[in-house]
Structures are given as C-alpha cells and as structure tokens.
Coordinates of C-alpha atoms in Angstrom, one line a residue:
X1 CA 69.5 120.7 103.8
X2 CA 71.5 118.7 106.3
X3 CA 75.1 117.7 105.8
X4 CA 76.5 114.2 105.8
X5 CA 79.8 113.5 107.6
X6 CA 80.9 109.9 107.6
X7 CA 83.8 108.0 109.0
X8 CA 84.6 105.1 106.7
X9 CA 86.6 102.0 107.5
X10 CA 89.7 100.5 105.8
X11 CA 89.7 96.7 105.6
X12 CA 86.4 94.8 105.6
X13 CA 85.8 91.3 106.9
X14 CA 85.1 88.6 104.4
X15 CA 81.6 88.2 105.8
X16 CA 80.9 91.9 105.1
X17 CA 82.1 91.4 101.5
X18 CA 79.9 88.3 101.1
X19 CA 76.9 90.0 102.5
X20 CA 77.3 92.9 100.1
X21 CA 78.1 90.6 97.2
X22 CA 74.8 88.7 97.8
X23 CA 73.0 91.9 96.8
X24 CA 74.9 91.8 93.5
X25 CA 73.3 88.5 92.7
X26 CA 69.9 90.2 93.0
X27 CA 71.1 93.1 90.9
X28 CA 72.3 90.8 88.1
X29 CA 69.7 88.0 88.2
X30 CA 66.7 90.3 87.8
X31 CA 67.8 92.0 84.6
X32 CA 69.3 88.7 83.2
X33 CA 66.1 86.8 83.8
X34 CA 64.0 89.7 82.5
X35 CA 66.0 89.7 79.2
X36 CA 65.2 86.0 78.7
X37 CA 61.6 86.2 79.7
X38 CA 60.9 89.2 77.4
X39 CA 61.6 86.9 74.4
X40 CA 58.6 84.8 75.4
X41 CA 56.3 87.8 75.4
X42 CA 56.0 87.2 71.7
X43 CA 56.3 83.4 71.4
X44 CA 54.5 82.5 74.6
X45 CA 52.0 85.2 75.4
X46 CA 51.3 86.2 71.8
X47 CA 52.4 89.8 72.1
X48 CA 52.9 91.8 68.8
X49 CA 56.7 92.3 68.4
X50 CA 56.3 96.1 68.1
X51 CA 54.3 96.2 71.3
X52 CA 56.8 93.9 73.0
X53 CA 59.5 96.4 71.9
X54 CA 57.6 99.2 73.5
X55 CA 57.3 97.3 76.7
X56 CA 61.1 96.9 76.7
X57 CA 61.8 100.5 76.0
X58 CA 59.3 102.6 77.9
X59 CA 60.3 101.5 81.4
X60 CA 63.9 102.4 80.7
X61 CA 63.0 106.0 80.1
X62 CA 61.0 106.0 83.4
X63 CA 64.0 104.4 85.1
X64 CA 66.2 107.3 83.9
X65 CA 64.0 109.7 85.8
X66 CA 63.7 107.7 89.1
X67 CA 67.4 106.8 89.5
X68 CA 68.8 110.3 90.3
X69 CA 65.8 111.1 92.5
X70 CA 66.3 107.9 94.6
X71 CA 70.0 108.7 94.7
X72 CA 69.3 112.1 96.3
X73 CA 66.8 110.6 98.7
X74 CA 69.2 107.9 99.9
X75 CA 72.2 110.3 100.2
X76 CA 70.1 112.8 102.3
X77 CA 68.1 110.4 104.5
X78 CA 68.4 110.1 108.3
X79 CA 67.0 107.0 109.9
X80 CA 67.9 104.9 112.9
X81 CA 69.0 102.2 110.5
X82 CA 71.1 104.3 108.2
X83 CA 70.9 106.1 104.9
X84 CA 70.9 102.9 102.7
X85 CA 69.8 99.8 104.6
X86 CA 66.1 100.5 105.1
X87 CA 65.6 101.1 101.4
X88 CA 67.7 98.1 100.5
X89 CA 65.6 95.8 102.7
X90 CA 62.2 97.1 101.6
X91 CA 63.3 97.5 98.0
X92 CA 64.5 93.9 97.7
X93 CA 61.2 92.5 99.0
X94 CA 59.0 94.8 96.9
X95 CA 61.1 94.2 93.8
X96 CA 61.0 90.4 94.2
X97 CA 57.2 90.4 94.6
X98 CA 56.6 92.7 91.7
X99 CA 58.8 90.7 89.4
X100 CA 56.7 87.6 90.2
X101 CA 53.4 89.5 89.6
X102 CA 54.8 91.0 86.4
X103 CA 54.8 87.6 84.7
X104 CA 51.5 86.2 86.1
X105 CA 49.6 86.9 82.8
X106 CA 47.6 84.7 80.6
X107 CA 47.4 84.7 76.8
X108 CA 43.6 84.3 77.2
X109 CA 43.3 87.8 78.6
X110 CA 44.0 89.3 75.2
X111 CA 46.8 91.4 73.8
X112 CA 45.4 94.8 74.9
X113 CA 44.9 93.8 78.5
X114 CA 48.3 92.1 78.7
X115 CA 50.0 95.2 77.2
X116 CA 48.6 97.6 79.8
X117 CA 49.0 95.1 82.6
X118 CA 52.6 94.5 81.8
X119 CA 53.3 98.2 81.3
X120 CA 51.9 99.2 84.6
X121 CA 53.5 96.4 86.5
X122 CA 56.8 97.2 84.7
X123 CA 56.7 100.8 86.0
X124 CA 56.0 99.6 89.5
X125 CA 58.7 96.9 89.2
X126 CA 61.2 99.5 88.0
X127 CA 60.3 101.8 90.9
X128 CA 60.8 98.9 93.4
X129 CA 64.1 98.0 91.8
X130 CA 65.3 101.6 92.0
X131 CA 64.5 101.7 95.7
X132 CA 66.7 98.7 96.1
X133 CA 69.6 99.1 93.6
X134 CA 70.4 102.8 93.9
X135 CA 71.1 102.8 97.7
X136 CA 72.7 99.3 97.3
X137 CA 75.3 100.7 94.9
X138 CA 75.8 103.8 97.1
X139 CA 76.5 101.5 100.1
X140 CA 79.2 99.7 98.3
X141 CA 81.0 103.0 97.4
X142 CA 81.2 104.1 101.1
X143 CA 81.9 100.8 102.9
X144 CA 85.6 101.4 102.7
X145 CA 87.8 104.4 102.2
X146 CA 90.9 102.2 101.4
X147 CA 92.1 102.5 97.7
X148 CA 92.7 98.8 97.2
X149 CA 90.1 97.4 99.6
X150 CA 87.4 99.1 97.4
X151 CA 88.7 96.9 94.5
X152 CA 88.7 93.8 96.6
X153 CA 85.1 94.4 97.7
X154 CA 84.0 95.0 94.1
X155 CA 85.9 91.9 92.9
X156 CA 84.0 89.6 95.3
X157 CA 80.8 91.4 94.5
X158 CA 81.2 90.8 90.8
X159 CA 82.2 87.2 91.3
X160 CA 79.0 86.5 93.1
X161 CA 77.0 88.6 90.6
X162 CA 78.4 86.4 87.7
X163 CA 76.5 83.5 89.2
X164 CA 73.4 84.9 87.6
X165 CA 75.0 84.7 84.2
X166 CA 75.9 81.0 84.8
X167 CA 72.3 80.2 85.6
X168 CA 70.2 82.2 83.1
X169 CA 71.5 80.7 79.8
X170 CA 69.7 77.5 80.8
X171 CA 66.3 79.2 81.2
X172 CA 66.0 79.2 77.4
X173 CA 66.1 75.4 77.2
X174 CA 63.9 74.9 80.3
X175 CA 61.1 77.2 79.0
X176 CA 61.2 76.5 75.3
X177 CA 61.3 72.7 75.3
X178 CA 58.0 71.0 76.5
X179 CA 59.8 67.7 77.0
X180 CA 61.7 69.0 80.1
X181 CA 59.7 70.4 83.0
X182 CA 57.1 72.8 81.8
X183 CA 54.3 71.9 79.4
X184 CA 54.1 75.4 77.9
X185 CA 56.3 78.5 77.6
X186 CA 53.8 80.4 79.6
X187 CA 53.9 77.9 82.5
X188 CA 57.7 78.0 82.4
X189 CA 57.9 81.8 82.6
X190 CA 55.3 82.0 85.4
X191 CA 56.9 79.4 87.6
X192 CA 60.5 80.4 87.0
X193 CA 59.6 84.0 87.8
X194 CA 58.5 82.8 91.2
X195 CA 61.8 81.1 91.8
X196 CA 63.7 84.1 90.6
X197 CA 61.7 86.6 92.7
X198 CA 62.0 84.5 95.8
X199 CA 65.8 84.1 95.4
X200 CA 66.2 87.8 94.8
X201 CA 64.3 88.7 98.0
X202 CA 66.5 86.3 100.0
X203 CA 69.8 87.6 98.6
X204 CA 68.7 91.2 98.3
X205 CA 68.0 91.7 102.0
X206 CA 71.4 90.3 103.0
X207 CA 73.3 93.7 102.7
X208 CA 70.6 95.4 104.7
X209 CA 70.8 92.9 107.5
X210 CA 74.6 92.2 107.7
X211 CA 76.4 95.2 106.2
X212 CA 77.5 98.1 108.3
X213 CA 77.1 101.7 107.1
X214 CA 79.8 104.2 108.0
X215 CA 78.5 106.2 111.1
X216 CA 77.3 109.8 110.8
X217 CA 78.8 112.4 113.0
X218 CA 76.7 113.8 115.9
X219 CA 76.4 117.1 114.0
X220 CA 74.9 115.3 111.0
X221 CA 72.5 113.3 113.1
X222 CA 71.0 116.4 114.6
X223 CA 70.4 118.1 111.2
X224 CA 67.0 118.1 109.5
X225 CA 66.5 115.6 106.7
X226 CA 64.1 115.7 103.7
X227 CA 60.7 117.2 104.4
X228 CA 57.6 117.7 102.3
X229 CA 57.7 121.4 103.0
X230 CA 61.2 121.6 101.6
X231 CA 60.5 119.8 98.3
X232 CA 61.2 122.8 96.2
X233 CA 64.6 123.1 97.7
X234 CA 65.1 119.3 97.2
X235 CA 64.4 119.7 93.5
X236 CA 66.9 122.6 93.3
X237 CA 69.5 120.5 95.1
X238 CA 69.0 117.6 92.8
X239 CA 69.7 119.7 89.7
X240 CA 72.7 121.4 91.5
X241 CA 74.1 118.0 92.5
X242 CA 73.6 116.6 88.9
X243 CA 75.6 119.6 87.7
X244 CA 78.4 118.8 90.1
X245 CA 78.4 115.1 89.1
X246 CA 78.6 115.9 85.4
X247 CA 81.4 118.5 86.0
X248 CA 83.6 115.8 87.6
X249 CA 86.1 115.0 84.8
X250 CA 87.4 111.7 86.1
X251 CA 83.8 110.5 86.6
X252 CA 83.0 111.5 83.0
X253 CA 86.0 109.5 81.8
X254 CA 84.7 106.4 83.7
X255 CA 81.2 106.9 82.1
X256 CA 82.4 107.3 78.6
X257 CA 84.9 104.3 78.8
X258 CA 82.2 102.1 80.3
X259 CA 79.7 103.2 77.6
X260 CA 82.3 102.2 74.9
X261 CA 83.4 98.9 76.4
X262 CA 80.1 97.6 77.7
X263 CA 77.9 98.7 74.8
X264 CA 80.5 97.6 72.2
X265 CA 80.1 94.2 73.8
X266 CA 76.3 94.4 74.1
X267 CA 75.7 95.4 70.4
X268 CA 77.1 92.0 69.4
X269 CA 76.1 90.0 72.5
X270 CA 73.5 87.9 70.5
X271 CA 75.8 87.5 67.5
X272 CA 77.7 84.6 69.1
X273 CA 74.5 82.6 69.3
X274 CA 73.7 83.3 65.6
X275 CA 77.3 82.4 64.6
X276 CA 77.2 79.2 66.6
X277 CA 73.9 78.1 65.1
X278 CA 74.2 79.3 61.5
X279 CA 77.9 79.1 60.9
X280 CA 79.2 76.3 63.1
X281 CA 76.0 74.1 62.8
X282 CA 74.8 75.3 59.4
X283 CA 71.5 76.6 60.7
X284 CA 70.5 73.3 62.4
X285 CA 69.1 74.3 65.9
X286 CA 68.7 70.6 66.8
X287 CA 72.5 70.0 66.3
X288 CA 73.4 73.2 68.2
X289 CA 71.1 72.3 71.1
X290 CA 72.4 68.7 71.2
X291 CA 76.1 69.5 70.7
X292 CA 77.3 67.4 73.6
X293 CA 76.5 63.9 72.6
X294 CA 77.9 62.1 75.6
X295 CA 75.2 59.7 76.9
X296 CA 75.8 60.7 80.5
X297 CA 75.0 64.4 79.8
X298 CA 71.3 65.1 80.3
X299 CA 69.6 66.5 77.2
X300 CA 69.0 69.8 78.9
X301 CA 72.7 70.4 79.3
X302 CA 73.8 69.8 75.7
X303 CA 73.3 73.3 74.2
X304 CA 76.4 74.8 72.6
X305 CA 75.2 78.4 73.0
X306 CA 74.3 77.9 76.7
X307 CA 77.7 76.3 77.4
X308 CA 79.5 79.2 75.7
X309 CA 77.7 81.7 77.9
X310 CA 78.1 79.7 81.1
X311 CA 81.8 79.0 80.6
X312 CA 82.3 82.7 79.8
X313 CA 80.7 83.6 83.2
X314 CA 82.7 80.9 85.0
X315 CA 86.0 82.2 83.6
X316 CA 85.1 85.8 84.4
X317 CA 84.2 85.0 88.0
X318 CA 86.9 82.6 89.0
X319 CA 89.9 83.5 86.8
X320 CA 89.6 87.0 85.4
X321 CA 88.2 89.0 88.4
X322 CA 90.8 87.7 90.8
X323 CA 93.6 88.5 88.3
X324 CA 92.2 92.0 87.7
X325 CA 91.9 92.7 91.5
X326 CA 95.6 91.7 91.8
X327 CA 96.7 93.8 88.9
X328 CA 94.8 96.8 90.4
X329 CA 96.7 96.5 93.7
X330 CA 100.0 95.9 91.9
X331 CA 100.0 98.4 89.1
X332 CA 97.0 100.7 89.8
X333 CA 93.4 100.7 88.7
X334 CA 93.9 102.6 85.4
X335 CA 96.8 100.4 84.4
X336 CA 94.7 97.3 85.2
X337 CA 91.9 98.6 83.1
X338 CA 94.2 99.2 80.1
X339 CA 95.8 95.8 80.4
X340 CA 92.4 94.1 80.8
X341 CA 91.0 95.9 77.8
X342 CA 94.0 95.1 75.6
X343 CA 93.6 91.4 76.5
X344 CA 89.9 91.5 75.7
X345 CA 90.7 93.0 72.2
X346 CA 93.1 90.1 71.6
X347 CA 90.3 87.7 72.7
X348 CA 87.8 89.3 70.3
X349 CA 90.2 88.9 67.4
X350 CA 90.7 85.2 68.3
X351 CA 87.0 84.6 67.8
X352 CA 87.7 84.5 64.0
X353 CA 89.5 81.2 64.5
X354 CA 87.6 80.0 67.6
X355 CA 84.2 79.7 65.9
X356 CA 85.1 76.7 63.8
X357 CA 82.6 74.3 62.1
X358 CA 85.3 71.6 62.0
X359 CA 86.0 71.8 65.8
X360 CA 83.3 73.4 67.9
X361 CA 85.5 73.0 71.0
X362 CA 87.6 75.9 69.8
X363 CA 84.8 78.4 70.6
X364 CA 86.1 78.3 74.2
X365 CA 89.6 79.3 73.1
X366 CA 89.0 83.1 73.1
X367 CA 87.1 83.2 76.3
X368 CA 90.0 83.5 78.9
X369 CA 91.2 86.7 77.1
X370 CA 87.8 88.0 75.9
X371 CA 86.4 87.8 79.5
X372 CA 88.8 90.4 80.7
X373 CA 86.6 93.0 79.0
X374 CA 83.5 92.6 81.2
X375 CA 85.4 91.1 84.2
X376 CA 87.7 94.0 84.5
X377 CA 85.3 96.7 83.6
X378 CA 82.8 96.7 86.5
X379 CA 85.3 95.5 89.1
X380 CA 87.5 98.5 88.4
X381 CA 84.9 101.1 87.4
X382 CA 82.9 100.6 90.6
X383 CA 86.0 100.9 92.6
X384 CA 87.1 104.0 90.8
X385 CA 83.7 105.6 91.2
X386 CA 84.1 105.2 95.0
X387 CA 87.4 107.2 94.6
X388 CA 85.5 109.8 92.6
X389 CA 83.1 110.3 95.5
X390 CA 86.0 111.3 97.7
X391 CA 87.2 113.8 95.1
X392 CA 83.7 115.3 94.9
X393 CA 83.5 115.8 98.7
X394 CA 86.9 117.5 98.6
X395 CA 85.7 119.9 95.9
X396 CA 82.0 120.4 96.6
X397 CA 81.7 119.6 100.3
X398 CA 78.8 117.7 101.9
X399 CA 76.5 115.9 101.6
X400 CA 78.4 113.0 99.9
X401 CA 76.7 111.7 96.7
X402 CA 77.5 108.0 96.5
X403 CA 74.0 107.0 95.4
X404 CA 73.8 109.9 92.9
X405 CA 77.1 109.0 91.3
X406 CA 75.9 105.4 91.2
X407 CA 72.5 106.4 89.7
X408 CA 74.1 108.5 86.9
X409 CA 76.7 105.8 86.1
X410 CA 74.1 103.0 85.9
X411 CA 71.6 105.2 84.1
X412 CA 74.3 105.7 81.4
X413 CA 74.8 102.0 81.2
X414 CA 71.0 101.4 80.9
X415 CA 70.5 104.0 78.2
X416 CA 73.6 102.7 76.3
X417 CA 72.1 99.2 76.5
X418 CA 68.9 100.5 74.8
X419 CA 71.0 102.1 72.1
X420 CA 72.9 98.8 71.7
X421 CA 69.7 96.9 71.0
X422 CA 68.9 99.3 68.2
X423 CA 72.4 99.2 66.7
X424 CA 72.4 95.4 67.0
X425 CA 69.3 95.2 64.9
X426 CA 70.7 97.7 62.4
X427 CA 73.8 95.6 61.9
X428 CA 71.8 92.5 61.4
X429 CA 69.9 94.2 58.8
X430 CA 73.0 95.6 57.2
X431 CA 74.6 92.2 56.9
X432 CA 71.3 90.9 55.3
X433 CA 70.7 88.4 58.1
X434 CA 67.4 86.5 57.5
X435 CA 65.9 85.1 60.7
X436 CA 63.4 83.1 58.6
X437 CA 66.1 81.3 56.6
X438 CA 67.7 78.2 57.9
X439 CA 70.8 78.8 55.7
X440 CA 72.5 82.2 55.6
X441 CA 74.6 83.3 52.6
X442 CA 78.4 83.0 53.0
X443 CA 78.7 86.8 52.6
X444 CA 76.2 87.4 55.4
X445 CA 78.0 85.0 57.7
X446 CA 81.4 86.6 56.9
X447 CA 80.1 90.1 57.6
X448 CA 78.4 88.9 60.8
X449 CA 81.6 87.4 62.0
X450 CA 83.6 90.5 61.2
X451 CA 81.1 92.7 63.0
X452 CA 81.3 90.4 66.0
X453 CA 85.0 91.2 66.2
X454 CA 85.4 94.8 64.9
X455 CA 82.6 96.4 67.0
X456 CA 83.6 95.4 70.5
X457 CA 87.4 95.5 69.7
X458 CA 87.1 98.9 68.1
X459 CA 85.0 100.5 70.9
X460 CA 87.4 99.0 73.5
X461 CA 90.4 100.4 71.7
X462 CA 88.8 103.9 71.9
X463 CA 88.0 103.5 75.6
X464 CA 91.7 103.0 76.3
X465 CA 92.5 106.5 74.9
X466 CA 89.6 107.9 77.0
X467 CA 91.1 106.6 80.2
X468 CA 94.7 107.8 79.5
X469 CA 93.9 111.1 81.2
X470 CA 92.3 109.5 84.3
X471 CA 94.5 110.7 87.2
X472 CA 93.1 109.4 90.5
X473 CA 96.2 107.3 91.3
X474 CA 96.7 105.6 94.7
X475 CA 99.1 108.4 95.7
X476 CA 96.6 111.1 94.8
X477 CA 93.8 109.2 96.6
X478 CA 95.9 109.0 99.7
X479 CA 96.5 112.7 99.5
X480 CA 92.8 113.4 99.1
X481 CA 92.0 111.1 102.0
X482 CA 94.3 113.1 104.3
X483 CA 92.8 116.4 103.1
X484 CA 89.3 115.1 103.8
X485 CA 90.3 114.1 107.4
X486 CA 91.4 117.7 108.0
X487 CA 88.3 119.1 106.4
X488 CA 86.0 116.8 108.3
X489 CA 87.7 117.6 111.6
X490 CA 87.1 121.3 111.0
X491 CA 83.4 120.7 110.4
X492 CA 82.8 119.0 113.8

C-alpha cells in the first residue's frame, strides 16, 4: 500500500475558506431538508408511520458501513486531481440528482411501491452523499497545518453551513399551507427537492474546483494505489486503521464529548416547538403560526417556531462562531470548548423564564448563550480533529487518515442522532405528552419544560469533564509539527 506524504500550508486565503465553506452548505442543507421532508412521508404520501420510521433508520446503518470504506479510499487514492477533489465533484452532482429523484413519488403508486422505491433510492442517495462528504471533511482537515488557522477555517465553514438552518424552518410553512405556493404537500416536497438538489450541486462542487490539496511528495506519487487485486489487503488495512483511530485517546475524547453535547441537544430539539405551541399558545397552532401580527409581515413569516429556529441560526453564525474562533486563538481550543459549553448550560437554564405565555418575545432571551453549545462544538471539534490527524501520523506513520477520522467522527454523530430520536420519543411518552390533544395537562407541560433544560444541560456538563484530559495544546501541536517535519524529511 502506498504512503502519503503531504506538505500542508499555514494561512489560507479568504477565497479558499469561502470555497471550502460552500461545501458545508451542501453538507448541512441536505440532512436539514431531509428531516423536514421525512415528516411529509406520512401526511403527504400516506406512508404508515412505522414504515416511515424504517425508512429513516435503515439507511443510517448502511451509512455506518460506507463511511469508513470511503474514508480509506479517499486517503489512499492517487489521481491527477488529488485524493479528495474528484470524489467531491462527482459526489456533489450524484447526491443532488439522487436527492431530487428520491422525492419524485406519487401517493397513487401505493404504499408498497413507494416504500421500496424510497428505500432503494435512499441507499443510492446515502452512497452518493458518502462519496461527497467523507473526502470533503478530509480535505478540510488537511488544508492547513497551522493550529489557529484550522479553527478560523472551520469557523467560516460553519458560518456558511448555518445558512441551511436559517432557510429550512420555513419549509414547513411553505409545504403544509395550501394558501401559499403549493396546492398540495406532495407538490411542495417534489418541487422544493428540485431547488434543494440544484443548490447543493452548485455549492458542493465549489471545493473541488477552487480548493487546493496539499501536494504529495514525488515518492508518494510513484507508489501504487488501490487495485482490485489487492482488495484483501485493503480490507485488512481498513480494520488496522480503524484500530489505530479508536486507540487515539484525544480523538476518543472528542467523540464522546460531541456525542454528549450534540445528542443532548438533539434529544430535546423538537421540544421547543411543543413548548411554544402547547405552553405559550395553549395548543393553538393558528396563534403560534401567526404570532407576528404586524400587517407588513407576510403571513408566511409569522410563525413563532420558525423564527425561534432562524434567530438561533443567525446568532450562532454571526455572533457565536466568531467569538468562539477568537477564544480558541486567545485561550486555546479546549478552554474555548469549556467556556462555550458553560455558557450554553446557562442558556438552557434561562429557557425556564424565556418561554413565557405572557411575553413570547422572551423566547429569544436564552438564545445568545444557548447557541454557544452548537456554535462552539463543531467549530472546535473539527479543528481539533485536524490536530489529532497530526498526532496519528507521528505515532502510526503514513498514510495519513483525515477522511477515516472524519468518517468515524461523523458516523458517531449519525448513530447518536438515531439514538436521540428514540430517547426523544421515550421522554415524550414518559411526560404523558398526547399529540392528539390540543390541551396538555399542567404536569405534562412542567415535566416537558424540565426535560428541555435538564437533558442538554446535564449532558453538556458531563462533556466538560470528558474534555478535561484533552492535552493537544498549541505548544504540543507545534512540537508535533516540528517532529513531523523531521520525520517526513527522513522519508524522502
């Protein structure tokens, strides 16, 4: 198996950061839109809720198998265009097209046909998305070898990615209300999927066209890449590399902390909508969806829940991420994570007073602090994963494993998200939430509000203790960088 020797760069141009960040819009918009559209499998396409649940879960397990394999393929590829860019370019186009085709169903085709059509198309879509996203993430980890530049790159990347979460909350209103644009929910899903797929193709190919990969050494260029005759060795290498990835203690801390913070948030992600509708507006969807009564505000843009989600994304993108990036440069990445997580815990607690039936405007009060949870998490964790790749090369040698580290990290996020959906339903059942009742009992609403605070705040608190032992400081990374220079020069 050939080795991979790269020469990274320090500072990146703003154009390089924008080009890479555009791929993050694709990486965020697709799952965000998918989450909304899945709801209409039941209400629009007439799918049985149990079958719809299977269609949401089965592809995730398939995704868990393909991500590490694609990571290995990207890390060990040799093409005239690089290890990442060809896959990113082709993957973006294939993913966008398959996302569009995924939703071109008709209720008249029958439930059985639509189930198998959607399942097969989902597996193809997941494959296309893996071809795009796994090399894309690996490219970001290797674009710079500078400790702080990595955080700046991920900061801009996540700011652009947050745009998806500003747009998607309004899909609900566009699709579900026949008085707006689309006559039926099915028509809305079909046509919006075309817009989403086309936009994702456009933004997804930008990193492949404009981003530069660190050059390979002449020795690496002349080595043999992956061949069909060596597939048995490839499979052995994949399992060997996975063992090295999972034995990397700083990386495991990043994974566990991310699992806790992200999935603590995801478990209660839908609870805010329930609390807004059933607690603040006493179960009246009409009032909640027409909260802004100013005559100059179009009806589409009056939803309290949509504004809560959009303002959260706006604050995360343009306030929180720049502050987190500054804190990481000033105090270090681990310290920035701890500070951000503590601030988010305070924000979660403030939700008890922020969700007020007397003054709905107070729901925005906790957001500036609460947003530090998600805004700080992926900006810092993606930057720290790039540091982990340097440590892995120092300990285990070549080839470098950026895409494999990225694949395992995001596989963990995806599996955790599936678990979060299960736990979310369990908590709703535990608090006796009745989705068929317009009015919930005071006890149910109180318990729902407590869970909305305790679950994310508690998991974030545990994550802080997990990260206390993380030791890849700026000084240590500079030392690793110097050792790698010596090691690489000896391999030439």
